[in-house]
Coordinates of N, CA and C in Angstrom, one line a residue:
X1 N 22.9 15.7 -17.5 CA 22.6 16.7 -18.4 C 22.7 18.1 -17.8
X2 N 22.5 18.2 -16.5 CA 22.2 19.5 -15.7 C 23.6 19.8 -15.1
X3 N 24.7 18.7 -15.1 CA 25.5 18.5 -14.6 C 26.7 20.2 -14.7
X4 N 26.5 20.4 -15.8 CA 26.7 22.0 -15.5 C 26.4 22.9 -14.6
X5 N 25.2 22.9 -14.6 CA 25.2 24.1 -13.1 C 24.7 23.6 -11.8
X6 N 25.3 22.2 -11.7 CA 25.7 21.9 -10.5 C 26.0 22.4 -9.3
X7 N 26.6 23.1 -9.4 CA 27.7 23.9 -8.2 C 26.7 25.3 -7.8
X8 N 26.2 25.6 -9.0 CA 25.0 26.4 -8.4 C 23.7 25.9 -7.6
X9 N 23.4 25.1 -8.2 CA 22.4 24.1 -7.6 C 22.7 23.7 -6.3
X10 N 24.3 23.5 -6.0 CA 24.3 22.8 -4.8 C 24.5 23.6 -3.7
X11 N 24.9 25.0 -4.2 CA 25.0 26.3 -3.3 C 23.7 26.8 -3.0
X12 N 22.1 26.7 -3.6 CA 21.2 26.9 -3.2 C 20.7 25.7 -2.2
X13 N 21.1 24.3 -2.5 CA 20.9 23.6 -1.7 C 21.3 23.4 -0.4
X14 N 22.7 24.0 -0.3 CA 23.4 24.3 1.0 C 22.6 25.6 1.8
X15 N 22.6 26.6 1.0 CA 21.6 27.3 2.0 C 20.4 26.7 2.5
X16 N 19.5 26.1 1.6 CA 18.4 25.7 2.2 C 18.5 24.5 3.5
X17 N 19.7 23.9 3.2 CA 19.8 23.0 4.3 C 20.5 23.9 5.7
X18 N 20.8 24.9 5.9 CA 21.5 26.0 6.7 C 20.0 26.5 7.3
X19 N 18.9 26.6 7.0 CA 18.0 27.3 7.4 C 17.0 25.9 7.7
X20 N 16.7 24.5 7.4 CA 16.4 23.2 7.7 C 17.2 23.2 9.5
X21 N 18.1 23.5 9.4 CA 19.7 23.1 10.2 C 19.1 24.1 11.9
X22 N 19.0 25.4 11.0 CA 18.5 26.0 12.3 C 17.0 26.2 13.1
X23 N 16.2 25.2 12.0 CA 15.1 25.2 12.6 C 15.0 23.7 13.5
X24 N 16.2 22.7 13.7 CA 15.9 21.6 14.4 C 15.8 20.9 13.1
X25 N 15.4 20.6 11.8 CA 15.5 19.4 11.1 C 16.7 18.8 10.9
X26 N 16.7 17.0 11.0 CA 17.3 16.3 10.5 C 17.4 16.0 9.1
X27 N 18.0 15.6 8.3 CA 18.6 15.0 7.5 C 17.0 14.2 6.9
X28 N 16.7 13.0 7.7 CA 15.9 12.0 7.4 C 14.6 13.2 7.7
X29 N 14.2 13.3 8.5 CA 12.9 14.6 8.4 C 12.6 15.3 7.4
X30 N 13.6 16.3 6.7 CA 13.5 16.7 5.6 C 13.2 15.7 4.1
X31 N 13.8 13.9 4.3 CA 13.5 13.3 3.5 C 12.1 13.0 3.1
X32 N 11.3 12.6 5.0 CA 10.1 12.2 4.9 C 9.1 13.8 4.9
X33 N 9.6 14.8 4.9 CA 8.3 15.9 4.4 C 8.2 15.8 2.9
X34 N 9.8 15.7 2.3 CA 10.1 16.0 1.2 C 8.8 15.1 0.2
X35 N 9.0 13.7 0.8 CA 8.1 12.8 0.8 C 6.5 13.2 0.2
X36 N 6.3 13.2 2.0 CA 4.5 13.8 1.9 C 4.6 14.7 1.3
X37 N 5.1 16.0 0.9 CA 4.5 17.2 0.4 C 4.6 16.3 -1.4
X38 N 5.3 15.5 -2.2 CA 5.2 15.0 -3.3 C 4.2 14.4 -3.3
X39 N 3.8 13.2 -2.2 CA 2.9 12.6 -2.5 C 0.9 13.7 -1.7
X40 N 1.4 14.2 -1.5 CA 0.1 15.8 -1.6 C 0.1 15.7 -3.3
X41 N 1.3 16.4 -3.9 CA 1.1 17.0 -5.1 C 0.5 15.8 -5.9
X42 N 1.0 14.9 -6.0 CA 0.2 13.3 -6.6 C -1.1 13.5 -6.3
X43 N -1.8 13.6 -5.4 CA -2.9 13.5 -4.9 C -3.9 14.6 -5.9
X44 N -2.7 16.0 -5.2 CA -3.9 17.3 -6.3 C -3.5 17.1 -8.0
X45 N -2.5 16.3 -8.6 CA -2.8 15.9 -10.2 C -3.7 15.1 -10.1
X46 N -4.3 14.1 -8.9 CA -5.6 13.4 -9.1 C -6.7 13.9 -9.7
X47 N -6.6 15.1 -8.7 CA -8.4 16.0 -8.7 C -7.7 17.0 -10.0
X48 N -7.0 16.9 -10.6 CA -6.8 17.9 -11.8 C -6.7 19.4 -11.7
X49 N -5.7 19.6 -9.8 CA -5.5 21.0 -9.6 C -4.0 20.7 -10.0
X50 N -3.9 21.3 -11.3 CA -2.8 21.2 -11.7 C -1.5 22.1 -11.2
X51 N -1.9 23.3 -11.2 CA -1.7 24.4 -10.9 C -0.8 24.5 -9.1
X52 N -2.0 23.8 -8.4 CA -1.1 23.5 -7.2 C -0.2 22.5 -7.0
X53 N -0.8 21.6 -8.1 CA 0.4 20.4 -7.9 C 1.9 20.6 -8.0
X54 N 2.1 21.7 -9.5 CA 3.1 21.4 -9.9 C 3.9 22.1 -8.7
X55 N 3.0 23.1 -8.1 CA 4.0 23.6 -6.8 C 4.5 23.3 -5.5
X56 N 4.0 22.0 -5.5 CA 4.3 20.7 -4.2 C 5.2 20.1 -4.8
X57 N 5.0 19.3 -6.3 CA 6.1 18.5 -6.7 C 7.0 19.3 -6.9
X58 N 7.0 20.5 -7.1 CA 8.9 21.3 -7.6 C 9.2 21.7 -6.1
X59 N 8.4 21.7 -5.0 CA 9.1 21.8 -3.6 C 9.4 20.4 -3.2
X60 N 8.8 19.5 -3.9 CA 9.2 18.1 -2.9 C 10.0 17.8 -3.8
X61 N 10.1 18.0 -4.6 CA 11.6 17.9 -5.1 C 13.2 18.8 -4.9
X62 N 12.9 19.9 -4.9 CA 13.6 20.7 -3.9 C 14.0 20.0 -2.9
X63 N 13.1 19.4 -2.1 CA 13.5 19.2 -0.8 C 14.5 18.1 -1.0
X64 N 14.3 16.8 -2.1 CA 15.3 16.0 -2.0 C 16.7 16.3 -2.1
X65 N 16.8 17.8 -3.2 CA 18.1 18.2 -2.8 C 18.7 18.5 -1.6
X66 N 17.6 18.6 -0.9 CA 18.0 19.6 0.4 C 18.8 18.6 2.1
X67 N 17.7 17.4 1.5 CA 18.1 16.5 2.7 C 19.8 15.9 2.6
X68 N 20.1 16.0 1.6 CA 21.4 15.3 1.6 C 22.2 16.5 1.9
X69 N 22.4 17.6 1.3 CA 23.3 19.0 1.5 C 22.9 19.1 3.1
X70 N 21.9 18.6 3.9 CA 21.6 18.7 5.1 C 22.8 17.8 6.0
X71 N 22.7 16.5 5.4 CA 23.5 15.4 5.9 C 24.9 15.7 5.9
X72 N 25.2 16.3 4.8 CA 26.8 16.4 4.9 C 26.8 17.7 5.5
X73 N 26.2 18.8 6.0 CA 26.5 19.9 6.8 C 26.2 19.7 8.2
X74 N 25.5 18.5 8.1 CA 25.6 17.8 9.7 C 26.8 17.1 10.2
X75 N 27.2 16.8 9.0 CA 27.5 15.5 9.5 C 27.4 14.1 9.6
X76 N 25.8 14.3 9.2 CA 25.1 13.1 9.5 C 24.7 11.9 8.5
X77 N 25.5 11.9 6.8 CA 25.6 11.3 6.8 C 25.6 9.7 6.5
X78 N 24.4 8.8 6.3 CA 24.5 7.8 7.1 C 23.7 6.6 5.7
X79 N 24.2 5.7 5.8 CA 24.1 4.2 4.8 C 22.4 4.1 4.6
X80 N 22.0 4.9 6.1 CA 20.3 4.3 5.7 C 19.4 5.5 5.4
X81 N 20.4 6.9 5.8 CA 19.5 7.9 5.0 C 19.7 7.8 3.6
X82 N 20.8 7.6 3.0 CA 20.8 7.3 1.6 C 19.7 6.6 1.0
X83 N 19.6 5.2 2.2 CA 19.0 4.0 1.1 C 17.4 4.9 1.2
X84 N 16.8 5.7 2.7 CA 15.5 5.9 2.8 C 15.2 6.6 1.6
X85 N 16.2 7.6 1.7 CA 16.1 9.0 0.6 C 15.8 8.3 -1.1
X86 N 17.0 7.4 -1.4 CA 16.6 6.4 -2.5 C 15.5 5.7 -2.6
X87 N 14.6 5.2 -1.6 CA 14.0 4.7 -2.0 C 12.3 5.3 -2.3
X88 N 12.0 6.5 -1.0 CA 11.1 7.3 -1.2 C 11.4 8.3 -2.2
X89 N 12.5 8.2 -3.0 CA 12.7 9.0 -4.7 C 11.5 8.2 -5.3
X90 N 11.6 7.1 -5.2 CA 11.4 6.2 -5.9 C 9.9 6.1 -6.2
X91 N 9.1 5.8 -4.8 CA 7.8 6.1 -4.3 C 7.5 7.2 -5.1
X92 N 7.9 8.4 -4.8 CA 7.7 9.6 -5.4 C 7.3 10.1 -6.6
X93 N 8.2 9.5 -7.5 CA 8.3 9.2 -9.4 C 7.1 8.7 -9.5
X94 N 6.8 7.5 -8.9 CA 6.1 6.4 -9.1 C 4.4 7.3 -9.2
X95 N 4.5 8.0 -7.7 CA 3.5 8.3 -7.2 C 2.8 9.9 -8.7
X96 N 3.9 10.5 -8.8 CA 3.8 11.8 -9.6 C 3.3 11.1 -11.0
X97 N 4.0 9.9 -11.7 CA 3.8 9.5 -12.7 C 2.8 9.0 -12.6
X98 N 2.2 8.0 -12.6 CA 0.9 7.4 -12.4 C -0.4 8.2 -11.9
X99 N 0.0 9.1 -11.3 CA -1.2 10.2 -11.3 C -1.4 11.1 -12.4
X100 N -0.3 11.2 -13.2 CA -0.1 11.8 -14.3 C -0.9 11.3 -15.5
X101 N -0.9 9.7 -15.5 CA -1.1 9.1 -16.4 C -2.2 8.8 -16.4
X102 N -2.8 8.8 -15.3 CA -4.4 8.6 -14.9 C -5.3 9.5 -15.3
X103 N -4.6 10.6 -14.5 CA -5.9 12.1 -14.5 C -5.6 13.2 -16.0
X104 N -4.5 12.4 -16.6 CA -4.5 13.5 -17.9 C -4.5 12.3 -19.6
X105 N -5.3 10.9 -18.6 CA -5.4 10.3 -19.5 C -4.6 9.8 -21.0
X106 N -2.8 9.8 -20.3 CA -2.0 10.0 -21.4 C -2.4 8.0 -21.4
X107 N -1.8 7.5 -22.7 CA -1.8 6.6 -23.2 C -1.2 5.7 -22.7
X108 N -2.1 4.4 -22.6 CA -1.3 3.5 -21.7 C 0.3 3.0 -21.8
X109 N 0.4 2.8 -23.1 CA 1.8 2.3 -23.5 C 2.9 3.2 -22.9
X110 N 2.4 4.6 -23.4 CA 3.4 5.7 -23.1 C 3.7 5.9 -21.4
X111 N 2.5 5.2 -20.6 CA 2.6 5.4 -19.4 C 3.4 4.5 -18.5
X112 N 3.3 3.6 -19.3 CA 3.9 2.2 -19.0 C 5.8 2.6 -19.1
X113 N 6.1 3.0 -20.0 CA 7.3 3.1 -20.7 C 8.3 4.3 -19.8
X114 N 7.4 5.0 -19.8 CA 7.5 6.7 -19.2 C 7.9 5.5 -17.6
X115 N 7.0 4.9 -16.7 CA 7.2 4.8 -15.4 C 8.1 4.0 -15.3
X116 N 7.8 3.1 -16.2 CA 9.5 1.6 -16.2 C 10.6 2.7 -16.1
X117 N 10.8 3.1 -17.5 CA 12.0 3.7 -17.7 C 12.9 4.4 -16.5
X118 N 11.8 5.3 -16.2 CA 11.8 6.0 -14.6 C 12.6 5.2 -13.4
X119 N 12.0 4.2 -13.2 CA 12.6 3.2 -12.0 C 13.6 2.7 -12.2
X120 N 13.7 2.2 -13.9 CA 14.7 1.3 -13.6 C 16.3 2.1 -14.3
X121 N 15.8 3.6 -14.4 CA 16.8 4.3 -14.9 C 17.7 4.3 -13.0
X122 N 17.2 4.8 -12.5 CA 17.8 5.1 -11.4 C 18.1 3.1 -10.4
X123 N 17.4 2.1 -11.0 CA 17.7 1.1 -10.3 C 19.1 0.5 -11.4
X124 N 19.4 0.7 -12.4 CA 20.1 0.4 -13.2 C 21.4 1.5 -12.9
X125 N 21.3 2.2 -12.3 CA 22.2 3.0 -11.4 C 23.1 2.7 -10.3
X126 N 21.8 2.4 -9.6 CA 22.5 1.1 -8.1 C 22.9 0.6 -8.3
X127 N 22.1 -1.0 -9.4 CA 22.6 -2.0 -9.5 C 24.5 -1.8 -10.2
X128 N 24.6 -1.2 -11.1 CA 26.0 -0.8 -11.6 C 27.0 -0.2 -10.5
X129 N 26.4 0.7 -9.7 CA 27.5 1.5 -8.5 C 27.9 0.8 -7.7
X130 N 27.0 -0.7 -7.5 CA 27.1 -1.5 -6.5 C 28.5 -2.2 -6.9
X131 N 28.9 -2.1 -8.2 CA 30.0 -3.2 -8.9 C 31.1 -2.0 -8.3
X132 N 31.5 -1.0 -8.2 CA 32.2 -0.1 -8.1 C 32.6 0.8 -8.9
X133 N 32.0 1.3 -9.8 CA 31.7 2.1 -11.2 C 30.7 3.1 -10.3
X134 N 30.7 4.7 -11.4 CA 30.6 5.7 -10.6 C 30.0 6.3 -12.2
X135 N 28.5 6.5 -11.9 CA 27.7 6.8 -13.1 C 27.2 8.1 -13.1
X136 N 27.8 9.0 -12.2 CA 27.2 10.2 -11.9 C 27.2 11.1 -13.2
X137 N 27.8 10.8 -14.2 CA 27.7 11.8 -15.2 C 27.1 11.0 -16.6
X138 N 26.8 9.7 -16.1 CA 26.7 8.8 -17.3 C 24.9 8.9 -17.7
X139 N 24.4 9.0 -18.7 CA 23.0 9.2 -18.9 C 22.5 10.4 -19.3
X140 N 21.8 10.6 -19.9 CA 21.0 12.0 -20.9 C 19.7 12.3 -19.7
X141 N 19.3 11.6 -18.7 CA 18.1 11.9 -18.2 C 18.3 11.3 -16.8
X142 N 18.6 12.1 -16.2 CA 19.1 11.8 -14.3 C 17.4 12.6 -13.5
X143 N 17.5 12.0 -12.4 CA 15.9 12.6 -11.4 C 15.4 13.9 -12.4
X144 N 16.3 15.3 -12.2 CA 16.4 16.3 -12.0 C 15.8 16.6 -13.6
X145 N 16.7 16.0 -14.2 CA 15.8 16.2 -16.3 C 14.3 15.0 -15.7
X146 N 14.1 14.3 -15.1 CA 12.6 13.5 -15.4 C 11.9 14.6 -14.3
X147 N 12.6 15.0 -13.3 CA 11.4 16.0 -12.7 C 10.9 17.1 -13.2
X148 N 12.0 18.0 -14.1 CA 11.7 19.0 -15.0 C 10.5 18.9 -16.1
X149 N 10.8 17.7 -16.5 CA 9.6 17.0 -17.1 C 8.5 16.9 -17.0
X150 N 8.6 16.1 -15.8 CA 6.9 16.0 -15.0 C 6.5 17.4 -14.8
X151 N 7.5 18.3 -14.1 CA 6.8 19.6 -13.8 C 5.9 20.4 -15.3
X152 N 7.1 19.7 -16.5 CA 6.5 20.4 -17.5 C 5.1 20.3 -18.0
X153 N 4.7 18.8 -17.9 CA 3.5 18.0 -18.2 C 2.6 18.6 -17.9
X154 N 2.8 19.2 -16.2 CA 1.9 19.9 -15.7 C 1.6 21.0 -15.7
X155 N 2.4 21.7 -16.3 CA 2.2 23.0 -16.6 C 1.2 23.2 -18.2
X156 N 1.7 22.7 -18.6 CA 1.5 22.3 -20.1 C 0.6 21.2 -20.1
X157 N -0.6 20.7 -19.5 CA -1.2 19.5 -19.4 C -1.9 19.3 -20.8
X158 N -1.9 19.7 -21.5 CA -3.0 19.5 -22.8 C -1.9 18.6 -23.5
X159 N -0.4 18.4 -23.4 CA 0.0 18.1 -24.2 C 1.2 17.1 -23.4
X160 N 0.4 16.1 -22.5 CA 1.0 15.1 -22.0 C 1.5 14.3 -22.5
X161 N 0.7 13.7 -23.6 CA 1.3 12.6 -24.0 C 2.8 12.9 -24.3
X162 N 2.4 14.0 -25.3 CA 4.4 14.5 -25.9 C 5.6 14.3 -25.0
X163 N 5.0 15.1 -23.5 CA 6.3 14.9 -22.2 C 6.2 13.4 -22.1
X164 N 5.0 12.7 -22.3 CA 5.4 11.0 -21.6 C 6.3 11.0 -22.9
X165 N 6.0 10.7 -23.8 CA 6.8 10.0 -24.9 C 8.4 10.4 -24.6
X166 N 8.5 11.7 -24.6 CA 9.8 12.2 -24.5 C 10.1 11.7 -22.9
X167 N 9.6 11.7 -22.0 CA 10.3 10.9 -21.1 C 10.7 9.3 -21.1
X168 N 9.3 8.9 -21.8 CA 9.6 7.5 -22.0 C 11.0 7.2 -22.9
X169 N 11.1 7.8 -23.7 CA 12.3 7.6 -24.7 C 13.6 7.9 -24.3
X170 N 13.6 9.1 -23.4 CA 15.1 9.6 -22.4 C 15.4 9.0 -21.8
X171 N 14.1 8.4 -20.7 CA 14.6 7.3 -19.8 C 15.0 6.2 -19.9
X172 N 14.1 5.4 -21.0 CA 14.7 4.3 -21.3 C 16.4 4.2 -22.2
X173 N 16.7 5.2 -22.8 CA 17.6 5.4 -24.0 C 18.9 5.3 -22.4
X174 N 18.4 6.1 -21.3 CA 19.3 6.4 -20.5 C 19.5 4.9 -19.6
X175 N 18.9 4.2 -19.7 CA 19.3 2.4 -19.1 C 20.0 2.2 -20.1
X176 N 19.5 1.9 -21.3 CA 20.7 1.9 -22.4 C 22.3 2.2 -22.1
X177 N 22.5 3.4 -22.5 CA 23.2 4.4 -22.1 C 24.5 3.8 -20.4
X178 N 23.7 3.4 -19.2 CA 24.0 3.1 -18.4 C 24.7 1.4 -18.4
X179 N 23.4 0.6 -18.9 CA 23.6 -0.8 -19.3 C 25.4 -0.8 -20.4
X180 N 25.5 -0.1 -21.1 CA 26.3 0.1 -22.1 C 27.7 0.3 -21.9
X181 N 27.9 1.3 -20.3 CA 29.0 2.0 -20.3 C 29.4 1.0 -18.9
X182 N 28.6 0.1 -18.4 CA 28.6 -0.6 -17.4 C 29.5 -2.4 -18.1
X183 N 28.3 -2.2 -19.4 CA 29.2 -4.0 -19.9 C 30.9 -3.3 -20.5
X184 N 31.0 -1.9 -21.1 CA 32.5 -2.2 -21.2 C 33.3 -1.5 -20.1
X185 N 33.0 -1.1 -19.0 CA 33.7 -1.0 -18.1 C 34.3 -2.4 -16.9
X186 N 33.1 -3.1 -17.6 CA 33.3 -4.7 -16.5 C 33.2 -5.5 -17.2
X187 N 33.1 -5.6 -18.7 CA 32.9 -6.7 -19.5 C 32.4 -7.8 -19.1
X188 N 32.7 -8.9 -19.2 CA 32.3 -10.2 -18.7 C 32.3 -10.7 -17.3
X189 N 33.0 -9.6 -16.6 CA 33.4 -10.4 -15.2 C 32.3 -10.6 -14.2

């Protein structure tokens, strides 16, 4: 969906990895700050400092763009910063969402729906890329629309449930979506 200003996005992210670059960080470093500073912000939606949270999770999100624009202006990279970076995305959602759902008391179902969809939007990604299919444009709700999201939740906390629902429904619609463009591009094989 954001897939339009891409090229902008990736030009901020190239500087920010230019200034990572000259301070000594790696590629994987940037992954694991990117990391802890999300899972900080998880922590402060626990205690219900909303306010600072949303400003950890929109930098530790940041940062995920940042570690990869880091890798290819290194050089560096590599089969298992991918899979780390993938999988502490993952941690991360997990961690943002379920704190979400706890400390602003949105509805279980919705919470449920909201975090599946979440995971298995981006595992229903792998699982397809793995066949040799290339889903980078495929789906209404990629990281960057579910981060926007969460950020929104939190800005707007009185009115969580609405962002769960609407995440729950983007995300899951977007396995759909993925599942769909995956069976007629490989049909039965």
């Amino acid at each position: 969906m954001l897939n339009r200003i891409r090229p902008l996005v990736t030009q901020v992210f190239v500087a920010a990895a230019r200034g990572f670059s000259r301070l000594g960080f790696t590629p994987n470093a940037v992954t694991l700050l990117g990391f802890a500073v999300t899972a900080i912000g998880a922590w402060l939606i626990l205690l219900r400092l909303y306010p600072y949270a949303v400003t950890l999770v929109a930098i530790g999100g940041f940062m995920d763009g940042v570690d990869g624009a880091l890798a290819r202006l290194l050089n560096r990279v590599t089969k298992f910063g991918g899979a780390l970076d993938s999988v502490l995305d993952r941690y991360g959602d997990a961690l943002i969402i379920a704190a979400a759902w706890y400390s602003m008391r949105v509805m279980p179902v919705l919470g449920f729906f909201a975090l599946a969809g979440s995971l298995i939007t981006s595992y229903s990604r792998a699982r397809l890329e793995v066949t040799g299919l290339s889903l980078s444009s495929v789906g209404i709700l990629e990281r960057p629309e579910r981060m926007i999201i969460l950020v929104l939740t939190l800005i707007f906390s009185a009115y969580a449930n609405y962002f769960f629902i609407a995440l729950a429904v983007l995300a899951n619609f977007t396995v759909v979506q993925r599942v769909v463009y995956g069976w007629r591009k490989l049909g039965d094989s």
